[in-house]
CSV table of C-alpha atoms in Angstrom, one decimal:
chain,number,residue,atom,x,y,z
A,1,UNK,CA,132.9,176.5,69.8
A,2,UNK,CA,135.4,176.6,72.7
A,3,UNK,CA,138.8,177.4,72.4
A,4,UNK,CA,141.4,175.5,74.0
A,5,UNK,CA,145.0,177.0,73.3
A,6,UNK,CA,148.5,175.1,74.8
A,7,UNK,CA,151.0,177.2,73.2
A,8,UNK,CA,154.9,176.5,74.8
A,9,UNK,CA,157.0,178.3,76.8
A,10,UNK,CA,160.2,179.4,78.0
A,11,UNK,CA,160.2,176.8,80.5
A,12,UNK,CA,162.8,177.4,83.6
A,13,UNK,CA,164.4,175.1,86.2
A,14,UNK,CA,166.2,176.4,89.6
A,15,UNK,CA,168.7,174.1,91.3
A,16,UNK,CA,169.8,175.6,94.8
A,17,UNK,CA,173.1,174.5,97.0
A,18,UNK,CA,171.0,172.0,98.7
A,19,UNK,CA,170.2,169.8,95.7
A,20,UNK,CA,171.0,166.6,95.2
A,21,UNK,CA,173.7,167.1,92.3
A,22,UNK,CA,173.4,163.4,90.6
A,23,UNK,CA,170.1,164.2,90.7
A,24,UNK,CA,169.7,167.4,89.3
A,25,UNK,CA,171.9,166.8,86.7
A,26,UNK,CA,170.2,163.5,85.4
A,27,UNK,CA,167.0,165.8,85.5
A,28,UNK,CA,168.2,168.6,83.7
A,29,UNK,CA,169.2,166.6,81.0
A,30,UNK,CA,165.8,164.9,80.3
A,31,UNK,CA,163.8,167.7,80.7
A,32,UNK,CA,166.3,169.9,78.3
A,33,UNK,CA,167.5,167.3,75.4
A,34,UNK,CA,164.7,164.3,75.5
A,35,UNK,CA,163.0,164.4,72.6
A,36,UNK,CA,165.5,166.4,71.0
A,37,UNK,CA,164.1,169.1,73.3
A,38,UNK,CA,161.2,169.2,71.0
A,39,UNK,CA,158.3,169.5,74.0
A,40,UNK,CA,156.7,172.3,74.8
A,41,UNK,CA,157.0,171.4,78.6
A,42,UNK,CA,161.2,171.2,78.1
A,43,UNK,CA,163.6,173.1,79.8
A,44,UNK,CA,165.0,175.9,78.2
A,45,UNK,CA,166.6,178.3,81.1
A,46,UNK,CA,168.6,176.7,84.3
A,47,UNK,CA,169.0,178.7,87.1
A,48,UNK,CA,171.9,177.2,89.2
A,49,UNK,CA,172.8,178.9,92.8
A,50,UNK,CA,176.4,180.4,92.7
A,51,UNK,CA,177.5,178.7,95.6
A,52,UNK,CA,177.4,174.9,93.3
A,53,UNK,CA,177.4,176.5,89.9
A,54,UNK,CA,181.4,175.7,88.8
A,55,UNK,CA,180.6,171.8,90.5
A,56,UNK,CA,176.9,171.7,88.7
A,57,UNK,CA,178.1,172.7,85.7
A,58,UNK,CA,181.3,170.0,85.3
A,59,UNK,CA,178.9,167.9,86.3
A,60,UNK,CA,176.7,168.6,83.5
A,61,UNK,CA,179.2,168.8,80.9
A,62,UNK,CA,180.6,165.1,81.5
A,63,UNK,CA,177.0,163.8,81.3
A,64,UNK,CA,176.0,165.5,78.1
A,65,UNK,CA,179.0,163.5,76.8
A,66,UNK,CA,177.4,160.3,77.5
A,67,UNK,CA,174.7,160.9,75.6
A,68,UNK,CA,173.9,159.2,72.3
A,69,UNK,CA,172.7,160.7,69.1
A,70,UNK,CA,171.4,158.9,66.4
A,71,UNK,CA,168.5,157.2,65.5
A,72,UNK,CA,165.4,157.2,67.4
A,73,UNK,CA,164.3,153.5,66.5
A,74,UNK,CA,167.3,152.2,69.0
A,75,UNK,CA,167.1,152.2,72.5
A,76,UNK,CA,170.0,153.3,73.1
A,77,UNK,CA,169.3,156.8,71.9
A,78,UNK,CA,169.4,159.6,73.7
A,79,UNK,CA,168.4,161.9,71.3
A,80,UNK,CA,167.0,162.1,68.6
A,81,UNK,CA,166.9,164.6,64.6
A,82,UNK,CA,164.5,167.2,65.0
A,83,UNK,CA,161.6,167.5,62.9
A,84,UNK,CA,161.9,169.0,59.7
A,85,UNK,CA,164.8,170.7,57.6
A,86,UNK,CA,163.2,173.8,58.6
A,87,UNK,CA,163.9,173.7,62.6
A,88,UNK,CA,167.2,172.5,61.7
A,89,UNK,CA,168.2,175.3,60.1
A,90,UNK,CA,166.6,177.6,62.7
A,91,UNK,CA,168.2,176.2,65.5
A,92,UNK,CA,171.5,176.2,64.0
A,93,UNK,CA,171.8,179.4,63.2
A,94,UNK,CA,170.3,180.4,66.7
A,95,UNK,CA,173.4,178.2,67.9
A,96,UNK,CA,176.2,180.0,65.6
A,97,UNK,CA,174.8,183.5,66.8
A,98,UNK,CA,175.4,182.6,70.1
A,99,UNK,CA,178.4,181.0,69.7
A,100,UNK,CA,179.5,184.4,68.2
A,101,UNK,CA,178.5,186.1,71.2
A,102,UNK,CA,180.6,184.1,73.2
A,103,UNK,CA,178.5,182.4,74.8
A,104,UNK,CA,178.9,178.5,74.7
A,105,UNK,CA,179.3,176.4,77.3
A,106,UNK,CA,179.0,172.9,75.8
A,107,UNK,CA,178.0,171.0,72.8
A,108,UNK,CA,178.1,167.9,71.5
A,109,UNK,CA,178.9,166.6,67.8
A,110,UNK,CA,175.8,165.9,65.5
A,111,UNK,CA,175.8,162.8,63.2
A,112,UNK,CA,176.9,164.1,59.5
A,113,UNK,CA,173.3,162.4,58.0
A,114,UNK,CA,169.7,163.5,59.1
A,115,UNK,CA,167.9,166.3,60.6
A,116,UNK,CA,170.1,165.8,63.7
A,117,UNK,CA,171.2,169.3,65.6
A,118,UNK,CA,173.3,168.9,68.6
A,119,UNK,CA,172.7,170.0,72.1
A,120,UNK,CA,174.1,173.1,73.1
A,121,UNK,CA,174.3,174.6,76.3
A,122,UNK,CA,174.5,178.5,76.3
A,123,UNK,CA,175.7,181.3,78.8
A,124,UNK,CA,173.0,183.9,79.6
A,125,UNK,CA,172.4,186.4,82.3
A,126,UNK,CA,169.0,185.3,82.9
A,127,UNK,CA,166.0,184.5,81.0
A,128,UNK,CA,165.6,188.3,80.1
A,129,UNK,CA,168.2,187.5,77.8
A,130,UNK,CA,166.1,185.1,75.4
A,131,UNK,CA,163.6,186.4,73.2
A,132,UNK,CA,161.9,183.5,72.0
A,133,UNK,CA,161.3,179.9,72.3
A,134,UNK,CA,164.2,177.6,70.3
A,135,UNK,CA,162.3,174.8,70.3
A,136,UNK,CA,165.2,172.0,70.1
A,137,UNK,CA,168.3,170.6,72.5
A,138,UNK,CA,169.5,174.4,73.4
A,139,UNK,CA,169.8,175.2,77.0
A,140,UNK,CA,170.6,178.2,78.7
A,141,UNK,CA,172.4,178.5,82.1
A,142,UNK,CA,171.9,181.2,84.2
A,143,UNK,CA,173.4,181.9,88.0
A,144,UNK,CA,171.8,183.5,91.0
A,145,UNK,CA,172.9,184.2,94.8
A,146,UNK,CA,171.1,182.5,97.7
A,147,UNK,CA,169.7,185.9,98.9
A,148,UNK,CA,168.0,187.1,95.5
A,149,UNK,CA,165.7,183.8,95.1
A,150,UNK,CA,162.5,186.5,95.1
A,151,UNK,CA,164.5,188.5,92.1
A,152,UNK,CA,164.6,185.2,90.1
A,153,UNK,CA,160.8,184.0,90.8
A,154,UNK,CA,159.9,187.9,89.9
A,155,UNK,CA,161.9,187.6,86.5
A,156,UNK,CA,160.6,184.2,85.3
A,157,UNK,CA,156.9,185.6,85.9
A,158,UNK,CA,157.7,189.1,84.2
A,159,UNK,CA,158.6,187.0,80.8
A,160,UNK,CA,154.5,186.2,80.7
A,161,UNK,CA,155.1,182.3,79.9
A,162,UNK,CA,153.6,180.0,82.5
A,163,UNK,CA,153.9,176.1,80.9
A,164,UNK,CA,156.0,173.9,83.0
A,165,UNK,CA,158.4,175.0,85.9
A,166,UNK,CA,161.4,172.5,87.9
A,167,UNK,CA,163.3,173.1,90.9
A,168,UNK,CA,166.0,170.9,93.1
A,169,UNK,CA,165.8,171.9,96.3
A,170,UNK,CA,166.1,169.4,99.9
A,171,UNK,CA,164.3,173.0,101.7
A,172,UNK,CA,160.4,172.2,102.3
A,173,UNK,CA,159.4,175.8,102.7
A,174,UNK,CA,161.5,176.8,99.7
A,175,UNK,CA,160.1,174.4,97.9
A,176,UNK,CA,157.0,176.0,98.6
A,177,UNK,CA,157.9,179.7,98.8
A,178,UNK,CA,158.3,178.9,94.5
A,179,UNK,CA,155.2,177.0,94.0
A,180,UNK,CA,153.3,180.1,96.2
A,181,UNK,CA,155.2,182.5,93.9
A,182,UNK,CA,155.7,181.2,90.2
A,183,UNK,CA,153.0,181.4,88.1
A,184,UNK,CA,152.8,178.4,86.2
A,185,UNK,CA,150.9,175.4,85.0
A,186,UNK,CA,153.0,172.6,86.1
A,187,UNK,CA,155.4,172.8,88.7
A,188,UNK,CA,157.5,169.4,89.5
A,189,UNK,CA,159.9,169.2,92.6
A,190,UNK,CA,163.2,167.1,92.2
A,191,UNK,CA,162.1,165.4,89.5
A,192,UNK,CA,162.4,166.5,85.1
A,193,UNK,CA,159.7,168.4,84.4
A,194,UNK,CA,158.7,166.6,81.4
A,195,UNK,CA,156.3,163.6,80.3
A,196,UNK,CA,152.9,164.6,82.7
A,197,UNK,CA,151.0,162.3,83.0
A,198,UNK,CA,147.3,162.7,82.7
A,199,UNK,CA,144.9,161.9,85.9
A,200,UNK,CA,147.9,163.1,87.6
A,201,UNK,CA,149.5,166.0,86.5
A,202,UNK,CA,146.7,167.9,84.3
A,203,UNK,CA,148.4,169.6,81.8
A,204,UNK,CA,148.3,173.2,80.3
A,205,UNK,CA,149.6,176.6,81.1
A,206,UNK,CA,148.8,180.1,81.5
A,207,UNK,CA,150.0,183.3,80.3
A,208,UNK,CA,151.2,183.4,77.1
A,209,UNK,CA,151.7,179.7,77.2
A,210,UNK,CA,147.7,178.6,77.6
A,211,UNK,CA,143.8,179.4,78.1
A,212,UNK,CA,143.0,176.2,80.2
A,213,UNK,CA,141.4,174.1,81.4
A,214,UNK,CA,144.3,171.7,81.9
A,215,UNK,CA,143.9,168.6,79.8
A,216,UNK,CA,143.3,165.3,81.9
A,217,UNK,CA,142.3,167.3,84.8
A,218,UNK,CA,139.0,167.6,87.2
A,219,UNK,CA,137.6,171.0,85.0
A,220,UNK,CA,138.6,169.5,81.5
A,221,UNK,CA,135.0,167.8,80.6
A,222,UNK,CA,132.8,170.7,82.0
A,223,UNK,CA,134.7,173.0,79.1
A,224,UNK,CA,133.1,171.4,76.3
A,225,UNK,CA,129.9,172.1,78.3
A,226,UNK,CA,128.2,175.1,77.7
A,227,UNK,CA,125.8,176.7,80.4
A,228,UNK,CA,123.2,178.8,80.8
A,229,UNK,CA,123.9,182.4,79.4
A,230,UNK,CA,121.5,185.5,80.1
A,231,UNK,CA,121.0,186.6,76.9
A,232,UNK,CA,120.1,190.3,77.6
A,233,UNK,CA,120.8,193.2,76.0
A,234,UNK,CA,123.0,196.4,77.0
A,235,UNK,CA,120.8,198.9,78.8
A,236,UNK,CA,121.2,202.6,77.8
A,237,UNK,CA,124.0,204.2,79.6
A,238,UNK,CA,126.8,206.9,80.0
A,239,UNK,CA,130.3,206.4,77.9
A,240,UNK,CA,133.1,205.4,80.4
A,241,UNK,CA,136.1,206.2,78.9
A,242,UNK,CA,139.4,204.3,79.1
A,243,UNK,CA,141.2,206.4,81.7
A,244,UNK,CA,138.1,206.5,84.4
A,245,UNK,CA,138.6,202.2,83.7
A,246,UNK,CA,142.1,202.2,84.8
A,247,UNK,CA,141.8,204.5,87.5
A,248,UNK,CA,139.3,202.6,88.7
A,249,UNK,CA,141.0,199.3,88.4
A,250,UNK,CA,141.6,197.7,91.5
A,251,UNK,CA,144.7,196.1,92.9
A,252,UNK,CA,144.7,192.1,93.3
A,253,UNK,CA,146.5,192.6,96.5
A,254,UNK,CA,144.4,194.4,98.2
A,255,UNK,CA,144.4,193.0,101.5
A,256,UNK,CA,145.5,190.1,101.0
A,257,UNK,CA,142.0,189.1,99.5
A,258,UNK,CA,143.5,186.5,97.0
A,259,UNK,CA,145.1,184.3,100.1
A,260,UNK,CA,142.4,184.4,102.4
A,261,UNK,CA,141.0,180.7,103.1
A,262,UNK,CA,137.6,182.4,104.0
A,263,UNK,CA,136.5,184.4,100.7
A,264,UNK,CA,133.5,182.5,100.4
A,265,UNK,CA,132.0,183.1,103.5
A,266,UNK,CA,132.8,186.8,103.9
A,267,UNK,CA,131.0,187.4,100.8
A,268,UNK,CA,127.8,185.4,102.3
A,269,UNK,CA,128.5,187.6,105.2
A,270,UNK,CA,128.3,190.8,103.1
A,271,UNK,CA,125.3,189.7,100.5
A,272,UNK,CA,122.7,188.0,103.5
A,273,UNK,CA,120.9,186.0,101.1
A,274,UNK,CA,121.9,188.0,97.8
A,275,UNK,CA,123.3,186.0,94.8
A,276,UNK,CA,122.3,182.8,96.2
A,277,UNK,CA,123.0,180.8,93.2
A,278,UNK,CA,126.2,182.1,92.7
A,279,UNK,CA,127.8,182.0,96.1
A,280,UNK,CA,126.5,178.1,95.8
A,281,UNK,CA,128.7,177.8,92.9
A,282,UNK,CA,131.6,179.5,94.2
A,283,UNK,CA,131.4,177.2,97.4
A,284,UNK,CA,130.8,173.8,95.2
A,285,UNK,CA,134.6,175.0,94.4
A,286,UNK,CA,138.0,173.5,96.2
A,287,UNK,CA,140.3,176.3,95.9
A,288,UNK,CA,142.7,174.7,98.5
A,289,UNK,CA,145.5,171.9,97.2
A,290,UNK,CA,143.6,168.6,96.0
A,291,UNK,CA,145.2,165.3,96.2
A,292,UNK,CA,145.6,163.5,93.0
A,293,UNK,CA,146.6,159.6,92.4
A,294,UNK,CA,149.8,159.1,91.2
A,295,UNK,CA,152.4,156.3,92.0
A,296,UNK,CA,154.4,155.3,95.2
A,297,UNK,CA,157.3,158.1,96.0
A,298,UNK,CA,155.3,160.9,94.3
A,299,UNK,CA,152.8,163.5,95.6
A,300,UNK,CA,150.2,165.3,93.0
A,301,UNK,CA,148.3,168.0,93.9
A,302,UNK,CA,145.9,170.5,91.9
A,303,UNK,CA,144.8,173.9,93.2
A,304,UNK,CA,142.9,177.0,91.9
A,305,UNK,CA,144.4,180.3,91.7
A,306,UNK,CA,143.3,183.4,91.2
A,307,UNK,CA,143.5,185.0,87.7
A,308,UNK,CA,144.5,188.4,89.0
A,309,UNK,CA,142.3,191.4,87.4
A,310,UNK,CA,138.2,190.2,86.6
A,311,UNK,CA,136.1,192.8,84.3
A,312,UNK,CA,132.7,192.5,84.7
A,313,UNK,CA,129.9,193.7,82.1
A,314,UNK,CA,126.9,192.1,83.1
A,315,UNK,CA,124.9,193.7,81.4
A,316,UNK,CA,121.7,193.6,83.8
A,317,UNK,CA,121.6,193.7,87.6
A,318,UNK,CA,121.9,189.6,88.7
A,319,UNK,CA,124.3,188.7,86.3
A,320,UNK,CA,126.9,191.7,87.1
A,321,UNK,CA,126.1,190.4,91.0
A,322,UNK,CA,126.7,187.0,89.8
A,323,UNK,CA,129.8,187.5,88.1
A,324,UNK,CA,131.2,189.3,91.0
A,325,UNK,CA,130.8,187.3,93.2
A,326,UNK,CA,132.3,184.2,91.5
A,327,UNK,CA,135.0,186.7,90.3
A,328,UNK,CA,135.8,187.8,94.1
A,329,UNK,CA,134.9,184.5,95.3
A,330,UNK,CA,138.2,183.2,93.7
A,331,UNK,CA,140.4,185.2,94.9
A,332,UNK,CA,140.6,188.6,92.2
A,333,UNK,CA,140.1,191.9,91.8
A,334,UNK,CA,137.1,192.8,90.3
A,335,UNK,CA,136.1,196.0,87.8
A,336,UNK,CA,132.7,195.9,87.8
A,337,UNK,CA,131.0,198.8,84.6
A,338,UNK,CA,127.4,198.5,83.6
A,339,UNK,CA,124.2,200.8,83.5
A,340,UNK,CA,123.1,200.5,87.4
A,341,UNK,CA,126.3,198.3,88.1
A,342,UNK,CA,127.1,200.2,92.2
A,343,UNK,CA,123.6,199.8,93.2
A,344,UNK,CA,123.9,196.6,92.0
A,345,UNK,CA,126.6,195.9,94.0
A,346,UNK,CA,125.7,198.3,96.8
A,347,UNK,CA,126.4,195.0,99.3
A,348,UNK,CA,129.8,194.3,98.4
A,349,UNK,CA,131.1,197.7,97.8
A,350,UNK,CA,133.0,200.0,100.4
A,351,UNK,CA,133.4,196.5,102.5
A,352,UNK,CA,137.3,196.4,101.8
A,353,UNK,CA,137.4,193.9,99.0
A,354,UNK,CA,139.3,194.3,95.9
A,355,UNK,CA,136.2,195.5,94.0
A,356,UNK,CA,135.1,198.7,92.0
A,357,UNK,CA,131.9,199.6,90.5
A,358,UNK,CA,131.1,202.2,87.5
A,359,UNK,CA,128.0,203.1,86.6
A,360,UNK,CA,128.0,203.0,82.9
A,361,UNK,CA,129.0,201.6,79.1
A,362,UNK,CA,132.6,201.0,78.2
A,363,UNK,CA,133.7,202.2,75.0
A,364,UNK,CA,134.6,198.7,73.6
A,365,UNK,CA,137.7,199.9,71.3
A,366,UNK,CA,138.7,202.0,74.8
A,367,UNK,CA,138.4,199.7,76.7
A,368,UNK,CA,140.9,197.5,74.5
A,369,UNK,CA,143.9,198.7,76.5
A,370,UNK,CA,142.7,198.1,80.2
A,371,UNK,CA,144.6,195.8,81.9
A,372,UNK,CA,142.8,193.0,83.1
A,373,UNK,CA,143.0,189.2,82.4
A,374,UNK,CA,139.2,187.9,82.6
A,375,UNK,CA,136.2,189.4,80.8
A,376,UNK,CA,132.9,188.5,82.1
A,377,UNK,CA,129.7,189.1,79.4
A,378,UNK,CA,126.5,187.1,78.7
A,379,UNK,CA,124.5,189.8,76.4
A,380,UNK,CA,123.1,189.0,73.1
A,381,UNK,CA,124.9,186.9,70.8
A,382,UNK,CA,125.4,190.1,69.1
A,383,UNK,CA,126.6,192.6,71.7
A,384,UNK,CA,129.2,189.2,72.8
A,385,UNK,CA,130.5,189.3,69.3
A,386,UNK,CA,131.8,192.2,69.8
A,387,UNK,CA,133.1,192.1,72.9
A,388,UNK,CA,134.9,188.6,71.9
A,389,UNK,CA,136.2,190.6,69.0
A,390,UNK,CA,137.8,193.5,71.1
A,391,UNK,CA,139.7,191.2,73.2
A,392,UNK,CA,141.1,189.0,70.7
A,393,UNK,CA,142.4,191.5,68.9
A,394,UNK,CA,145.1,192.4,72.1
A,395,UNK,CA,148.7,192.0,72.3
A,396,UNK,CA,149.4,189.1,74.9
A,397,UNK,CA,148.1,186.4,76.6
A,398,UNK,CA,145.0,185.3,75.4
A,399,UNK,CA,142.1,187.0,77.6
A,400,UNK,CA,138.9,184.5,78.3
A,401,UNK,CA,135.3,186.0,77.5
A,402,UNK,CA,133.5,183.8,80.5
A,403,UNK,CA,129.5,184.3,79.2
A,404,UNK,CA,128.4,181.9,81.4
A,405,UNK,CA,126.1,182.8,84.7
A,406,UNK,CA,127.7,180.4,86.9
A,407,UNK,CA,131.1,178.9,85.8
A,408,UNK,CA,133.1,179.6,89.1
A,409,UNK,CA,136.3,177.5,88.1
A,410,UNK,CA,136.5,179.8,84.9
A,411,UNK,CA,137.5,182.3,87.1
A,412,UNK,CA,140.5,180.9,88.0
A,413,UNK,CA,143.6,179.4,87.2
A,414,UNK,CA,144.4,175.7,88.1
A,415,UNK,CA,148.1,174.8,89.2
A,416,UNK,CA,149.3,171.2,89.6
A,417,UNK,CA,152.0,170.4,91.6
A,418,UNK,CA,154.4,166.9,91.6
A,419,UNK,CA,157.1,166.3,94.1
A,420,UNK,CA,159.4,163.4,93.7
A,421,UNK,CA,158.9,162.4,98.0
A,422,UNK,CA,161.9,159.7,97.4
A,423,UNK,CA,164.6,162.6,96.9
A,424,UNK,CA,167.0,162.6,99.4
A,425,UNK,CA,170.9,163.6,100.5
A,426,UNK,CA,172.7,166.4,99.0
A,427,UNK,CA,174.9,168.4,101.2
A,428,UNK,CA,174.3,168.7,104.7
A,429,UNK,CA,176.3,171.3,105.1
A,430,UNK,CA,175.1,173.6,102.5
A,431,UNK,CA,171.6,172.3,103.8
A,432,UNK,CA,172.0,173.6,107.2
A,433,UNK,CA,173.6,176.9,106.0
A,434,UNK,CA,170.6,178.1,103.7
């Protein structure tokens, strides 16, 4: 059976000096305290630019005391109990710590009956500073300078969750400086982050917050589907241990292999009729941005990224040269160890891609350690078993086993994108000065 894993996420927004700050504010509370922030796509870390942060934050507080708490059958609710004695509890003490610590910035009042915990808004230095999802109406607020955007995006990826990500911004190409740089599922542009909707936001993350394929999206159906696998066994071959594998290990930068628009056809370039079948598959693939439908005032778009760090195991000759090339083909770096494996790949290697080959057999429990974050394998159902096994037992994000020959999209990660087009104003000023 496949496994299809969402799992949450320390979800963050960034609101710069050119917001809107109506806006952003209205935003910020749905996406943080809707639902009684019991989503796994809510905000839980605000990142507000310095230069607004003492307006932003007023702004915020006055809002959070229009809200209404109470019961979720009236529509005037704003929010809601949470959902089970249990949370409650956890949540509240979370609040006391850091009330303890010093740092609150807001909260509201919780009704005296129910499972109702109020929304709290919390001081933090940045999203290094939480160690775990609190999944209720917590937010933490975090400032930044204009010049140390990169530090921010660098942060939010080193934390390993990739779910849902917001930001306010009236800058096009900062807009899409983050949505080149953050690694996450969802990304919306002034607009919550909250509520996708499926057809046009496919949902899921990546990381430590999901496996993919993103529900309601283009690769969702062909997951259920399971291809051809070869089905050979392991041929004899030398022990590679775990230090030749991470010497070895390429880098996904290499290059610039992962942005180049071409990838497809260099490799056809390089193979001359090699791997037929899989280059097909890797060029039956739109990497690029892909309009979806969605309603008047908002643009939806899906694109495939590359998964960073590909090993391939073959074990025989055409798979490992079909794995490869679907591997390199979307955009990663590519560690390729099997019994015969560089004269297997004798037409790809010493070309300049991000690709290594080793003649030989890893040792599976060694091998356990390598950083990489796809494993490709189609052996015998017995030989897979174990490899599945290795890799589910390591720390981290889940690491897919692809066993399929040709599955080109499982090499990569999908990214959908939603930008509120309607957003307008904010201060011109401030505008023209970023």
């Amino acid at each position: 059976a496949m496994l299809i894993a969402e799992t949450g996420g320390l979800n963050a927004m960034i609101v710069d000096s050119t917001a809107l700050p109506e806006q952003a504010v209205r935003d910020i509370l749905a996406s943080a305290f809707q639902s009684a922030g019991q989503r796994c796509s809510a905000l839980r870390v605000l990142y507000v630019q310095k230069d607004v942060e003492k307006k932003m934050l007023e702004m915020l507080k006055g809002a959070m005391g229009a809200l209404s708490l109470g019961d979720p059958w009236r529509i005037s609710t704003d929010v809601g109990p949470v959902i089970d004695e249990e949370a409650q509890k956890s949540i509240r003490d979370y609040c006391t710590e850091m009330g303890l610590q010093g740092r609150l910035v807001a909260k509201l009042e919780a009704p005296k009956a129910g499972r109702f915990v109020a929304p709290h808004v919390f001081r933090v230095k940045g999203i290094e500073d939480i160690e775990r999802e609190v999944f209720g109406p917590v937010l933490h607020v975090a400032s930044f300078d204009a010049d140390d955007i990169d530090g921010v995006i660098a942060a939010i990826n080193r934390k390993g969750y990739g779910l849902t990500f917001g930001l306010h911004t009236r800058i096009e190409g900062r807009a899409q400086h983050f949505v080149d740089g953050i690694h996450a599922g969802n990304i919306y542009v002034n607009r919550n982050q909250i509520g996708a909707v499926v057809g046009s936001q496919p949902f899921g993350g990546e990381g430590l917050s999901g496996t993919g394929p993103k529900a309601g999206g283009p690769h969702y159906l062909r997951r259920f589907r399971k291809g051809p696998e070869a089905g050979t066994s392991v041929p004899d071959g030398r022990k590679v241990t775990a230090t030749e594998l991470a010497d070895n290990l390429p880098d996904p930068a290499l290059g610039g292999w992962s942005t180049r628009a071409d990838r497809v056809a260099v490799l056809r370039k390089h193979l001359r009729g090699k791997g037929a079948a899989a280059i097909g598959a890797a060029a039956s693939i739109d990497f690029g941005q892909v309009d979806l439908p969605g309603p008047t005032g908002e643009a939806n778009t899906l694109s495939l990224s590359p998964r960073g760090r590909v090993l391939c195991l073959g074990p025989d000759a055409d798979t490992l040269l079909a794995q490869t090339i679907q591997a390199l083909a979307a955009g990663n770096a590519v560690l390729a160890v099997a019994p015969g494996a560089p004269a297997a790949l004798s037409s790809l290697t010493g070309k300049g891609l991000p690709l290594a080959a080793i003649d030989g057999r890893p040792d599976p429990v060694e091998a356990r350690a390598l950083r990489v974050d796809v494993v490709a394998f189609s052996g015998t159902p017995e030989a897979a078993r174990i490899v599945r096994k290795v890799i589910a037992d390591r720390a981290g994000p889940i690491v897919p086993l692809v066993s399929e020959v040709l599955n080109p999209a499982a090499y990569a990660h999908e990214r959908a994108v939603c930008v509120d087009t309607t957003a307008a104003g904010g201060n011109a000023s401030l505008l023209a000065a970023a």
